[in-house]
Amino acid sequence: MGHEEALSFFASPLHEGGHTAHGHGGHGHGAHDIPMSHHSSEVSNNIEEQKNLNGNTDSTAVPFNTHDESLHDNPGFHRHAEATTAELFYDLFFVANLTTFTSLLEINDHNSLTAYIGFFCLLWLTWYQVSLFDVRFSTDSIFERCAKAIHFGTMVGFAVIGPQWNPGQEIYDYKIYKAFSIILMVSRLTLFLQYAVTLFFTKKYTKTRVPLLLVMGSCLISAIIYGALTGAFPHVGDKPVKSNVYIAWYIIGISETILTVFVSCIWRVISFKGTHMVQRMSLLSLIILGEGIIVICKAISKIVKLDYLWSAAVIGQIIAAILIIYFLYMLYFDRMSEEHFGSIKQQIWSFLHFPLHTSLVLVLQGVSLLVIWCQAIIGLDSMLLDFGDTVTHYQTLVVDGTATSGAEFSEALYNVTWGNVFNYVPKGVDATKEIDAATTALASIADSFDLFIASHGTNETLWVDDIAVQLADLFSSATKTLFDSFSVSMPKKVAKKENLGLDEVISTYINIFKLVFAYVFVAVS
């Protein structure tokens, strides 16, 4: 067992006197804990990096033993061969937020789509900013552990705002958005302090001062603006108010990230070279792909719970969804190079994961919805077929003069709608309103059909103006319940309307499908 050293309050991110202090997420290690081959390789990498930075290609030259003063101005930072346990633990908060938010927010209109993208952008940019520091300067100290705890708390803040995330919509109280702005402010202030500690330990190296001060300035200015935005949101009023202040979050987040990457491209001394940034980004890509598998499995479980028989179309859709994830996995990881590529390319490559991961989450969310849609349409077609056969059958009985009563017709329709939909409403879905509407429609159909029987089927006005309307209401209620059972809900603005006609109900679901279809194929392209 290795000797465990007591944690200091602060720790230097530099190699000093041949000793390293690799922090592996909660375990302090001295240089003697590191295998000699790994330590020698690590020092060799730093020597090579320093020679490259100064244009020195002499393999016999040893840093700090020459008269090259510029070589002495290049600090040797600790480098980790792989992600630390603290970084992996931070990733768990990311995926937990993504999974929870995906289950809470249903994409059924343009507002919900932009809200989903916006939330993911802020989540990803916050994760990325923290990771940019961790891969380059992270150490194991009391201060760093406290800072990491604050970053964990920031992720919890994302989970808190998730259920009430409705940017761009009219609401009464913006206190949750004000609180979120403060959370973002605290996150950036923490990063500012972390960079400040790094600057303190590297202040004797002039090459690190300007880039670190620029990044610190970016974090501090971002924190100040985030804090100032709390006063820009509307105050509590008697009427719901719309505010676009939240757009500033996106602008600030993207701007500070671009600046941080730009600084690391210009000042190579704090670049990603020699870090495990490639592994960090590939791990996050793998996490997002895993989240896609979870979402698809949830879609399959919904189908199973509703006792639907497996059809060839649904099986094919599921296979296609799994293959899409598998092909995305191969396209990404088969192109991963084990060899180092240029510092600037690596930094641009890492930031380009922002649009890549945004597209990935949309594709994976969308393909799971397409599985749901496939089964929902099959269920709707089955109900429509039974519904149409029942209506046609009783119309024929009326014409033949063998129809007995409207109650019999109503009971047959009851068996169709309850047998296809209402008997299979899962727990957690409130179908009370639709069941009441269906019951009312069935009662009206029974009374009207008695009159239709009395007219021997000649009263077309009664059929068109009364019975057909009630049949449409019944089918509309069953359709809404069917889609609700699959967690495909109407947009809130549409759902609040009273007396939605069948045409409007069908067109609403068609529009939802068009939206899903469009963003899936745009994102995957």
Short mmCIF file of C-alpha atoms in Angstrom, two decimals, residues 38-519:
data_model
loop_
_atom_site.label_atom_id
_atom_site.label_comp_id
_atom_site.label_asym_id
_atom_site.label_seq_id
_atom_site.Cartn_x
_atom_site.Cartn_y
_atom_site.Cartn_z
CA HIS A 38 5.04 6.20 -16.46
CA HIS A 39 6.87 8.98 -14.58
CA SER A 40 9.78 8.93 -17.02
CA SER A 41 7.44 9.00 -19.97
CA GLU A 42 5.51 11.89 -18.44
CA VAL A 43 8.66 13.95 -17.82
CA SER A 44 9.87 13.09 -21.32
CA ASN A 45 6.60 14.35 -22.78
CA ASN A 46 6.97 17.62 -20.88
CA ILE A 47 10.56 18.00 -22.10
CA GLU A 48 9.43 17.36 -25.66
CA GLU A 49 6.59 19.84 -25.28
CA GLN A 50 8.94 22.51 -23.95
CA LYS A 51 11.40 21.95 -26.78
CA ASN A 52 8.63 22.23 -29.36
CA LEU A 53 7.36 25.45 -27.83
CA ASN A 54 10.80 26.99 -28.13
CA GLY A 55 11.83 25.49 -31.43
CA ASN A 56 14.53 23.37 -29.75
CA THR A 57 15.07 20.10 -31.56
CA ASP A 58 18.29 19.03 -29.88
CA SER A 59 17.55 15.68 -28.30
CA THR A 60 20.50 16.01 -25.93
CA ALA A 61 19.32 19.29 -24.44
CA VAL A 62 17.88 19.06 -20.95
CA PRO A 63 15.47 21.73 -19.75
CA PHE A 64 16.50 23.92 -16.85
CA ASN A 65 20.15 22.92 -17.37
CA THR A 66 20.74 25.23 -20.32
CA HIS A 67 21.25 28.92 -20.74
CA ASP A 68 18.04 29.25 -22.79
CA GLU A 69 16.01 31.62 -20.62
CA SER A 70 12.88 31.13 -22.75
CA LEU A 71 12.94 27.45 -21.90
CA HIS A 72 12.94 28.32 -18.22
CA ASP A 73 9.73 30.30 -18.84
CA ASN A 74 7.73 27.23 -19.81
CA PRO A 75 6.06 25.58 -16.80
CA GLY A 76 5.61 21.85 -16.66
CA PHE A 77 2.02 21.15 -15.67
CA HIS A 78 0.80 17.90 -14.17
CA ARG A 79 -0.83 15.75 -16.83
CA HIS A 80 -3.24 12.87 -16.29
CA ALA A 81 -3.17 9.90 -18.62
CA GLU A 82 -6.90 9.42 -18.14
CA ALA A 83 -9.93 11.02 -16.53
CA THR A 84 -9.82 11.21 -12.75
CA THR A 85 -12.60 9.75 -10.62
CA ALA A 86 -13.66 13.29 -9.71
CA GLU A 87 -14.15 14.09 -13.39
CA LEU A 88 -16.11 10.90 -13.95
CA PHE A 89 -18.25 11.71 -10.92
CA TYR A 90 -18.94 15.13 -12.43
CA ASP A 91 -20.00 13.40 -15.65
CA LEU A 92 -22.60 11.46 -13.66
CA PHE A 93 -24.26 14.74 -12.72
CA PHE A 94 -24.31 15.71 -16.38
CA VAL A 95 -25.98 12.51 -17.55
CA ALA A 96 -28.42 12.57 -14.61
CA ASN A 97 -29.50 16.07 -15.60
CA LEU A 98 -29.85 15.10 -19.24
CA THR A 99 -31.86 11.96 -18.46
CA THR A 100 -34.17 13.76 -16.04
CA PHE A 101 -34.79 16.73 -18.30
CA THR A 102 -35.42 14.51 -21.32
CA SER A 103 -38.10 12.64 -19.37
CA LEU A 104 -39.71 15.90 -18.18
CA LEU A 105 -39.82 17.97 -21.36
CA GLU A 106 -41.76 16.61 -24.31
CA ILE A 107 -40.90 18.08 -27.68
CA ASN A 108 -44.29 18.75 -29.29
CA ASP A 109 -43.91 22.24 -30.78
CA HIS A 110 -41.26 24.74 -31.77
CA ASN A 111 -41.23 26.32 -28.29
CA SER A 112 -40.47 23.03 -26.56
CA LEU A 113 -37.83 22.20 -29.19
CA THR A 114 -35.97 25.47 -28.65
CA ALA A 115 -36.35 25.07 -24.88
CA TYR A 116 -34.77 21.60 -25.03
CA ILE A 117 -31.88 22.82 -27.17
CA GLY A 118 -31.38 25.87 -24.93
CA PHE A 119 -31.24 23.84 -21.73
CA PHE A 120 -28.79 21.37 -23.24
CA CYS A 121 -26.59 24.20 -24.51
CA LEU A 122 -26.29 25.78 -21.06
CA LEU A 123 -25.68 22.38 -19.47
CA TRP A 124 -23.01 21.45 -22.01
CA LEU A 125 -21.24 24.82 -21.92
CA THR A 126 -21.07 24.71 -18.12
CA TRP A 127 -19.69 21.17 -18.23
CA TYR A 128 -17.17 22.18 -20.89
CA GLN A 129 -15.90 25.21 -18.99
CA VAL A 130 -15.25 23.10 -15.90
CA SER A 131 -13.61 20.36 -17.97
CA LEU A 132 -11.30 22.87 -19.69
CA PHE A 133 -9.87 23.73 -16.30
CA ASP A 134 -9.77 20.17 -14.99
CA VAL A 135 -7.81 18.65 -17.87
CA ARG A 136 -5.10 21.35 -17.68
CA PHE A 137 -4.74 22.56 -14.11
CA SER A 138 -6.71 20.34 -11.73
CA THR A 139 -4.92 19.18 -8.59
CA ASP A 140 -5.96 17.39 -5.43
CA SER A 141 -6.30 19.81 -2.52
CA ILE A 142 -8.88 20.96 -0.01
CA PHE A 143 -9.61 24.02 -2.12
CA GLU A 144 -10.07 21.98 -5.30
CA ARG A 145 -12.40 19.57 -3.57
CA CYS A 146 -14.49 22.48 -2.27
CA ALA A 147 -14.56 23.96 -5.78
CA LYS A 148 -15.64 20.62 -7.19
CA ALA A 149 -18.43 20.44 -4.62
CA ILE A 150 -19.68 23.83 -5.84
CA HIS A 151 -19.63 22.57 -9.42
CA PHE A 152 -21.65 19.54 -8.31
CA GLY A 153 -24.09 21.96 -6.70
CA THR A 154 -24.34 23.85 -9.99
CA MET A 155 -25.42 20.65 -11.69
CA VAL A 156 -28.05 20.16 -9.00
CA GLY A 157 -29.23 23.68 -9.84
CA PHE A 158 -29.85 22.55 -13.41
CA ALA A 159 -31.98 19.71 -12.04
CA VAL A 160 -34.00 22.18 -9.95
CA ILE A 161 -34.84 24.48 -12.84
CA GLY A 162 -35.53 21.64 -15.30
CA PRO A 163 -39.20 21.01 -14.38
CA GLN A 164 -40.00 24.74 -14.72
CA TRP A 165 -37.91 25.42 -17.80
CA ASN A 166 -40.21 27.35 -20.16
CA PRO A 167 -38.09 30.14 -21.67
CA GLY A 168 -39.83 32.59 -23.95
CA GLN A 169 -43.28 31.86 -22.55
CA GLU A 170 -45.53 34.07 -20.48
CA ILE A 171 -45.30 33.29 -16.76
CA TYR A 172 -46.21 35.08 -13.54
CA ASP A 173 -43.03 34.69 -11.50
CA TYR A 174 -39.43 34.62 -12.73
CA LYS A 175 -37.85 33.76 -9.38
CA ILE A 176 -36.64 30.37 -10.64
CA TYR A 177 -34.84 32.07 -13.54
CA LYS A 178 -33.31 34.63 -11.20
CA ALA A 179 -32.07 31.81 -8.98
CA PHE A 180 -30.61 30.02 -11.99
CA SER A 181 -28.75 33.17 -13.04
CA ILE A 182 -27.21 33.30 -9.56
CA ILE A 183 -26.23 29.63 -9.88
CA LEU A 184 -24.42 30.37 -13.15
CA MET A 185 -22.74 33.35 -11.49
CA VAL A 186 -21.44 31.18 -8.63
CA SER A 187 -20.17 28.61 -11.13
CA ARG A 188 -18.10 31.21 -12.99
CA LEU A 189 -16.83 32.82 -9.78
CA THR A 190 -15.61 29.40 -8.69
CA LEU A 191 -13.75 28.99 -11.97
CA PHE A 192 -12.31 32.48 -11.52
CA LEU A 193 -10.89 31.47 -8.14
CA GLN A 194 -9.53 28.21 -9.52
CA TYR A 195 -7.71 30.02 -12.32
CA ALA A 196 -6.49 32.59 -9.77
CA VAL A 197 -4.87 29.82 -7.70
CA THR A 198 -3.24 28.47 -10.86
CA LEU A 199 -1.93 31.95 -11.66
CA PHE A 200 -0.50 32.25 -8.15
CA PHE A 201 1.55 29.08 -8.54
CA THR A 202 2.72 30.00 -12.06
CA LYS A 203 3.26 33.73 -11.60
CA LYS A 204 7.03 33.39 -12.01
CA TYR A 205 6.44 32.22 -15.59
CA THR A 206 5.69 35.32 -17.67
CA LYS A 207 4.17 33.29 -20.50
CA THR A 208 1.30 32.12 -18.32
CA ARG A 209 0.29 35.48 -16.89
CA VAL A 210 -1.50 37.05 -19.84
CA PRO A 211 -3.53 33.99 -20.93
CA LEU A 212 -4.57 33.14 -17.38
CA LEU A 213 -5.52 36.76 -16.68
CA LEU A 214 -7.61 36.82 -19.86
CA VAL A 215 -9.46 33.65 -18.88
CA MET A 216 -9.93 34.95 -15.34
CA GLY A 217 -11.28 38.22 -16.74
CA SER A 218 -13.70 36.27 -18.93
CA CYS A 219 -14.98 34.26 -15.95
CA LEU A 220 -15.28 37.34 -13.75
CA ILE A 221 -17.11 39.43 -16.36
CA SER A 222 -19.44 36.52 -17.12
CA ALA A 223 -20.19 36.11 -13.41
CA ILE A 224 -20.94 39.82 -13.04
CA ILE A 225 -23.30 39.80 -16.03
CA TYR A 226 -25.04 36.63 -14.83
CA GLY A 227 -25.58 38.30 -11.48
CA ALA A 228 -26.81 41.54 -13.07
CA LEU A 229 -29.37 39.63 -15.13
CA THR A 230 -31.31 38.75 -11.99
CA GLY A 231 -32.58 42.32 -11.89
CA ALA A 232 -33.45 42.32 -15.60
CA PHE A 233 -36.16 39.67 -15.27
CA PRO A 234 -39.71 40.99 -14.71
CA HIS A 235 -41.09 41.25 -11.19
CA VAL A 236 -44.13 39.35 -9.96
CA GLY A 237 -47.34 40.78 -11.45
CA ASP A 238 -51.03 40.11 -11.82
CA LYS A 239 -50.64 39.00 -15.42
CA PRO A 240 -48.19 36.56 -17.01
CA VAL A 241 -45.32 38.34 -18.75
CA LYS A 242 -42.94 37.22 -21.48
CA SER A 243 -39.23 37.99 -21.16
CA ASN A 244 -36.29 37.36 -23.49
CA VAL A 245 -33.60 38.09 -20.90
CA TYR A 246 -32.67 34.40 -20.87
CA ILE A 247 -31.14 34.78 -24.36
CA ALA A 248 -28.23 36.59 -22.68
CA TRP A 249 -27.32 33.30 -20.97
CA TYR A 250 -26.66 31.69 -24.34
CA ILE A 251 -24.68 34.66 -25.63
CA ILE A 252 -22.52 34.81 -22.51
CA GLY A 253 -21.96 31.05 -22.37
CA ILE A 254 -20.89 30.75 -26.00
CA SER A 255 -18.78 33.92 -25.89
CA GLU A 256 -16.80 32.94 -22.79
CA THR A 257 -16.21 29.46 -24.18
CA ILE A 258 -14.96 30.79 -27.51
CA LEU A 259 -12.65 33.19 -25.69
CA THR A 260 -11.23 30.43 -23.49
CA VAL A 261 -10.54 28.22 -26.51
CA PHE A 262 -9.12 31.16 -28.46
CA VAL A 263 -6.71 32.04 -25.65
CA SER A 264 -5.47 28.46 -25.46
CA CYS A 265 -4.90 28.50 -29.24
CA ILE A 266 -2.82 31.70 -29.12
CA TRP A 267 -0.87 30.94 -25.93
CA ARG A 268 0.24 27.33 -26.41
CA VAL A 269 1.64 27.19 -22.88
CA ILE A 270 -1.91 26.57 -21.58
CA SER A 271 -3.11 24.57 -24.57
CA PHE A 272 -4.64 21.09 -24.39
CA LYS A 273 -1.44 19.45 -25.57
CA GLY A 274 -0.49 16.50 -23.41
CA THR A 275 -3.86 16.49 -21.65
CA HIS A 276 -6.57 13.85 -21.74
CA MET A 277 -9.04 16.22 -23.45
CA VAL A 278 -9.62 13.75 -26.28
CA GLN A 279 -10.63 11.12 -23.75
CA ARG A 280 -12.93 13.57 -21.93
CA MET A 281 -14.82 14.42 -25.11
CA SER A 282 -15.02 10.81 -26.25
CA LEU A 283 -16.34 9.78 -22.83
CA LEU A 284 -19.06 12.42 -23.00
CA SER A 285 -19.96 11.25 -26.50
CA LEU A 286 -20.26 7.72 -25.17
CA ILE A 287 -22.44 8.96 -22.28
CA ILE A 288 -24.78 10.74 -24.69
CA LEU A 289 -25.04 7.63 -26.87
CA GLY A 290 -25.82 5.65 -23.73
CA GLU A 291 -28.55 8.14 -22.88
CA GLY A 292 -30.01 7.45 -26.33
CA ILE A 293 -30.14 3.74 -25.56
CA ILE A 294 -31.94 4.49 -22.28
CA VAL A 295 -34.55 6.61 -24.07
CA ILE A 296 -35.18 3.91 -26.67
CA CYS A 297 -35.53 1.25 -23.96
CA LYS A 298 -38.09 3.48 -22.21
CA ALA A 299 -40.02 3.73 -25.48
CA ILE A 300 -40.03 -0.06 -25.79
CA SER A 301 -41.23 -0.43 -22.19
CA LYS A 302 -44.18 1.89 -22.90
CA ILE A 303 -45.24 -0.33 -25.78
CA VAL A 304 -44.96 -3.44 -23.61
CA LYS A 305 -46.98 -1.87 -20.76
CA LEU A 306 -49.84 -1.08 -23.13
CA ASP A 307 -50.09 -4.77 -24.14
CA TYR A 308 -49.64 -4.15 -27.86
CA LEU A 309 -48.69 -7.05 -30.07
CA TRP A 310 -45.33 -6.71 -31.75
CA SER A 311 -45.76 -5.87 -35.42
CA ALA A 312 -43.16 -6.08 -38.16
CA ALA A 313 -43.19 -2.29 -38.53
CA VAL A 314 -42.48 -1.67 -34.84
CA ILE A 315 -39.77 -4.33 -34.69
CA GLY A 316 -38.18 -2.81 -37.79
CA GLN A 317 -38.35 0.66 -36.24
CA ILE A 318 -36.64 -0.55 -33.06
CA ILE A 319 -33.91 -2.33 -35.02
CA ALA A 320 -33.38 0.81 -37.10
CA ALA A 321 -33.11 2.95 -33.95
CA ILE A 322 -30.50 0.64 -32.41
CA LEU A 323 -28.56 0.50 -35.67
CA ILE A 324 -28.55 4.30 -35.88
CA ILE A 325 -26.93 4.48 -32.45
CA TYR A 326 -24.47 1.74 -33.38
CA PHE A 327 -23.52 3.42 -36.65
CA LEU A 328 -23.09 6.77 -34.88
CA TYR A 329 -20.84 5.02 -32.38
CA MET A 330 -18.73 3.50 -35.16
CA LEU A 331 -18.58 6.73 -37.17
CA TYR A 332 -17.25 8.56 -34.13
CA PHE A 333 -14.90 6.09 -32.48
CA ASP A 334 -13.54 4.47 -35.64
CA ARG A 335 -12.19 7.89 -36.61
CA MET A 336 -10.58 8.54 -33.23
CA SER A 337 -6.83 8.81 -33.59
CA GLU A 338 -4.62 7.49 -30.83
CA GLU A 339 -1.81 9.73 -32.00
CA HIS A 340 -1.52 13.36 -30.92
CA PHE A 341 -2.76 15.96 -33.36
CA GLY A 342 -1.96 19.67 -33.42
CA SER A 343 -2.80 21.79 -30.39
CA ILE A 344 -4.98 24.24 -32.30
CA LYS A 345 -6.76 21.44 -34.14
CA GLN A 346 -7.39 19.66 -30.85
CA GLN A 347 -8.92 22.76 -29.27
CA ILE A 348 -11.17 23.45 -32.25
CA TRP A 349 -12.04 19.75 -32.40
CA SER A 350 -13.11 19.75 -28.76
CA PHE A 351 -15.34 22.82 -29.15
CA LEU A 352 -16.94 21.37 -32.29
CA HIS A 353 -18.38 18.72 -30.01
CA PHE A 354 -20.87 21.38 -28.95
CA PRO A 355 -22.92 21.21 -32.19
CA LEU A 356 -22.13 17.49 -32.48
CA HIS A 357 -23.52 16.61 -29.05
CA THR A 358 -26.51 18.92 -29.54
CA SER A 359 -27.32 17.09 -32.77
CA LEU A 360 -26.77 13.72 -31.11
CA VAL A 361 -29.25 14.32 -28.29
CA LEU A 362 -31.87 15.49 -30.80
CA VAL A 363 -31.33 12.47 -33.04
CA LEU A 364 -31.45 10.00 -30.16
CA GLN A 365 -34.52 11.65 -28.64
CA GLY A 366 -36.17 11.75 -32.05
CA VAL A 367 -35.60 8.12 -33.05
CA SER A 368 -37.16 6.98 -29.77
CA LEU A 369 -40.21 9.13 -30.54
CA LEU A 370 -40.41 7.61 -34.01
CA VAL A 371 -40.64 4.17 -32.39
CA ILE A 372 -43.51 5.46 -30.23
CA TRP A 373 -45.19 7.07 -33.22
CA CYS A 374 -45.02 3.87 -35.23
CA GLN A 375 -46.87 1.92 -32.53
CA ALA A 376 -49.32 4.77 -31.85
CA ILE A 377 -50.31 4.98 -35.52
CA ILE A 378 -50.77 1.21 -35.68
CA GLY A 379 -53.01 1.39 -32.59
CA LEU A 380 -54.94 4.31 -34.06
CA ASP A 381 -55.46 2.47 -37.35
CA SER A 382 -56.72 -0.59 -35.49
CA MET A 383 -59.21 1.49 -33.50
CA LEU A 384 -60.32 3.37 -36.61
CA LEU A 385 -60.93 0.10 -38.44
CA ASP A 386 -63.03 -1.32 -35.58
CA PHE A 387 -64.82 2.00 -35.19
CA GLY A 388 -65.66 2.22 -38.89
CA ASP A 389 -66.82 -1.41 -39.07
CA THR A 390 -69.13 -0.90 -36.09
CA VAL A 391 -70.72 2.26 -37.50
CA THR A 392 -71.18 0.68 -40.95
CA HIS A 393 -72.68 -2.45 -39.44
CA TYR A 394 -75.33 -0.57 -37.45
CA GLN A 395 -76.13 1.70 -40.37
CA THR A 396 -76.85 -1.44 -42.37
CA LEU A 397 -79.07 -2.79 -39.58
CA VAL A 398 -81.10 0.43 -39.60
CA VAL A 399 -81.61 0.25 -43.35
CA ASP A 400 -82.58 -3.42 -43.10
CA GLY A 401 -84.97 -2.64 -40.26
CA THR A 402 -83.27 -5.04 -37.86
CA ALA A 403 -81.68 -2.47 -35.55
CA THR A 404 -82.99 -2.80 -32.01
CA SER A 405 -81.96 0.29 -30.03
CA GLY A 406 -79.47 3.11 -29.72
CA ALA A 407 -78.23 1.60 -26.46
CA GLU A 408 -76.99 -1.45 -28.35
CA PHE A 409 -75.11 0.78 -30.82
CA SER A 410 -73.67 2.80 -27.96
CA GLU A 411 -72.54 -0.35 -26.18
CA ALA A 412 -70.80 -1.59 -29.31
CA LEU A 413 -68.93 1.71 -29.60
CA TYR A 414 -68.07 1.48 -25.91
CA ASN A 415 -66.51 -1.94 -26.46
CA VAL A 416 -64.46 -0.57 -29.37
CA THR A 417 -63.09 2.51 -27.58
CA TRP A 418 -62.55 0.90 -24.19
CA GLY A 419 -61.21 -2.29 -25.75
CA ASN A 420 -58.65 -0.36 -27.79
CA VAL A 421 -57.77 2.56 -25.53
CA PHE A 422 -59.45 3.33 -22.22
CA ASN A 423 -58.90 -0.08 -20.63
CA TYR A 424 -55.14 0.28 -21.16
CA VAL A 425 -54.46 3.75 -19.78
CA PRO A 426 -51.17 3.42 -17.83
CA LYS A 427 -50.59 4.73 -14.33
CA GLY A 428 -49.61 8.36 -14.27
CA VAL A 429 -51.84 9.33 -17.19
CA ASP A 430 -54.95 11.27 -16.20
CA ALA A 431 -57.64 10.35 -18.72
CA THR A 432 -60.56 11.48 -16.54
CA LYS A 433 -61.49 14.40 -18.78
CA GLU A 434 -61.46 12.32 -21.95
CA ILE A 435 -63.35 9.42 -20.36
CA ASP A 436 -66.06 11.83 -19.19
CA ALA A 437 -66.25 13.33 -22.68
CA ALA A 438 -66.48 9.85 -24.23
CA THR A 439 -69.22 8.80 -21.79
CA THR A 440 -71.23 11.93 -22.59
CA ALA A 441 -70.84 11.32 -26.31
CA LEU A 442 -71.99 7.69 -25.97
CA ALA A 443 -75.14 8.77 -24.08
CA SER A 444 -75.98 11.33 -26.78
CA ILE A 445 -75.33 8.77 -29.52
CA ALA A 446 -77.73 6.30 -27.89
CA ASP A 447 -80.56 8.86 -27.76
CA SER A 448 -79.97 10.17 -31.28
CA PHE A 449 -79.64 6.70 -32.77
CA ASP A 450 -83.06 5.76 -31.37
CA LEU A 451 -84.52 8.66 -33.36
CA PHE A 452 -82.55 7.57 -36.40
CA ILE A 453 -83.98 4.04 -36.10
CA ALA A 454 -87.48 5.51 -35.84
CA SER A 455 -86.93 7.34 -39.13
CA HIS A 456 -85.80 4.05 -40.75
CA GLY A 457 -82.52 5.71 -41.66
CA THR A 458 -84.07 8.45 -43.76
CA ASN A 459 -83.28 11.38 -41.47
CA GLU A 460 -79.93 12.37 -42.96
CA THR A 461 -79.97 15.70 -41.15
CA LEU A 462 -80.10 13.91 -37.80
CA TRP A 463 -77.15 11.75 -38.80
CA VAL A 464 -74.98 14.57 -40.13
CA ASP A 465 -75.76 17.25 -37.55
CA ASP A 466 -76.00 15.10 -34.45
CA ILE A 467 -74.81 11.50 -34.59
CA ALA A 468 -71.76 12.17 -36.77
CA VAL A 469 -70.70 15.02 -34.49
CA GLN A 470 -70.98 12.82 -31.40
CA LEU A 471 -69.08 10.03 -33.13
CA ALA A 472 -66.30 12.51 -33.94
CA ASP A 473 -66.19 13.65 -30.31
CA LEU A 474 -65.98 10.05 -29.13
CA PHE A 475 -63.19 9.20 -31.55
CA SER A 476 -61.39 12.44 -30.69
CA SER A 477 -61.40 11.61 -26.96
CA ALA A 478 -60.13 8.10 -27.66
CA THR A 479 -57.39 9.44 -29.96
CA LYS A 480 -56.12 11.95 -27.40
CA THR A 481 -56.07 9.27 -24.70
CA LEU A 482 -54.21 6.88 -27.00
CA PHE A 483 -51.43 9.38 -27.64
CA ASP A 484 -51.36 10.48 -24.00
CA SER A 485 -50.80 6.84 -23.04
CA PHE A 486 -47.66 6.90 -25.19
CA SER A 487 -46.56 10.20 -23.57
CA VAL A 488 -47.24 12.10 -26.78
CA SER A 489 -49.16 15.14 -25.59
CA MET A 490 -50.56 18.18 -27.33
CA PRO A 491 -48.86 21.56 -26.83
CA LYS A 492 -50.28 23.30 -23.76
CA LYS A 493 -51.77 26.14 -25.79
CA VAL A 494 -53.78 23.68 -27.88
CA ALA A 495 -54.70 21.39 -24.99
CA LYS A 496 -56.23 24.31 -23.07
CA LYS A 497 -58.78 24.94 -25.79
CA GLU A 498 -62.33 23.76 -25.18
CA ASN A 499 -64.30 21.55 -27.58
CA LEU A 500 -61.48 20.60 -29.90
CA GLY A 501 -62.84 19.08 -33.09
CA LEU A 502 -61.57 15.80 -34.50
CA ASP A 503 -59.94 17.55 -37.45
CA GLU A 504 -58.02 19.88 -35.13
CA VAL A 505 -56.94 16.99 -32.92
CA ILE A 506 -55.65 14.96 -35.86
CA SER A 507 -53.91 17.97 -37.45
CA THR A 508 -52.20 18.77 -34.12
CA TYR A 509 -50.70 15.29 -33.87
CA ILE A 510 -49.69 15.41 -37.53
CA ASN A 511 -47.85 18.68 -36.87
CA ILE A 512 -46.05 17.10 -33.91
CA PHE A 513 -44.97 14.20 -36.11
CA LYS A 514 -43.78 16.58 -38.84
CA LEU A 515 -41.72 18.48 -36.27
CA VAL A 516 -40.10 15.31 -34.92
CA PHE A 517 -39.45 13.99 -38.41
CA ALA A 518 -37.90 17.30 -39.50
CA TYR A 519 -35.55 17.85 -36.57
#
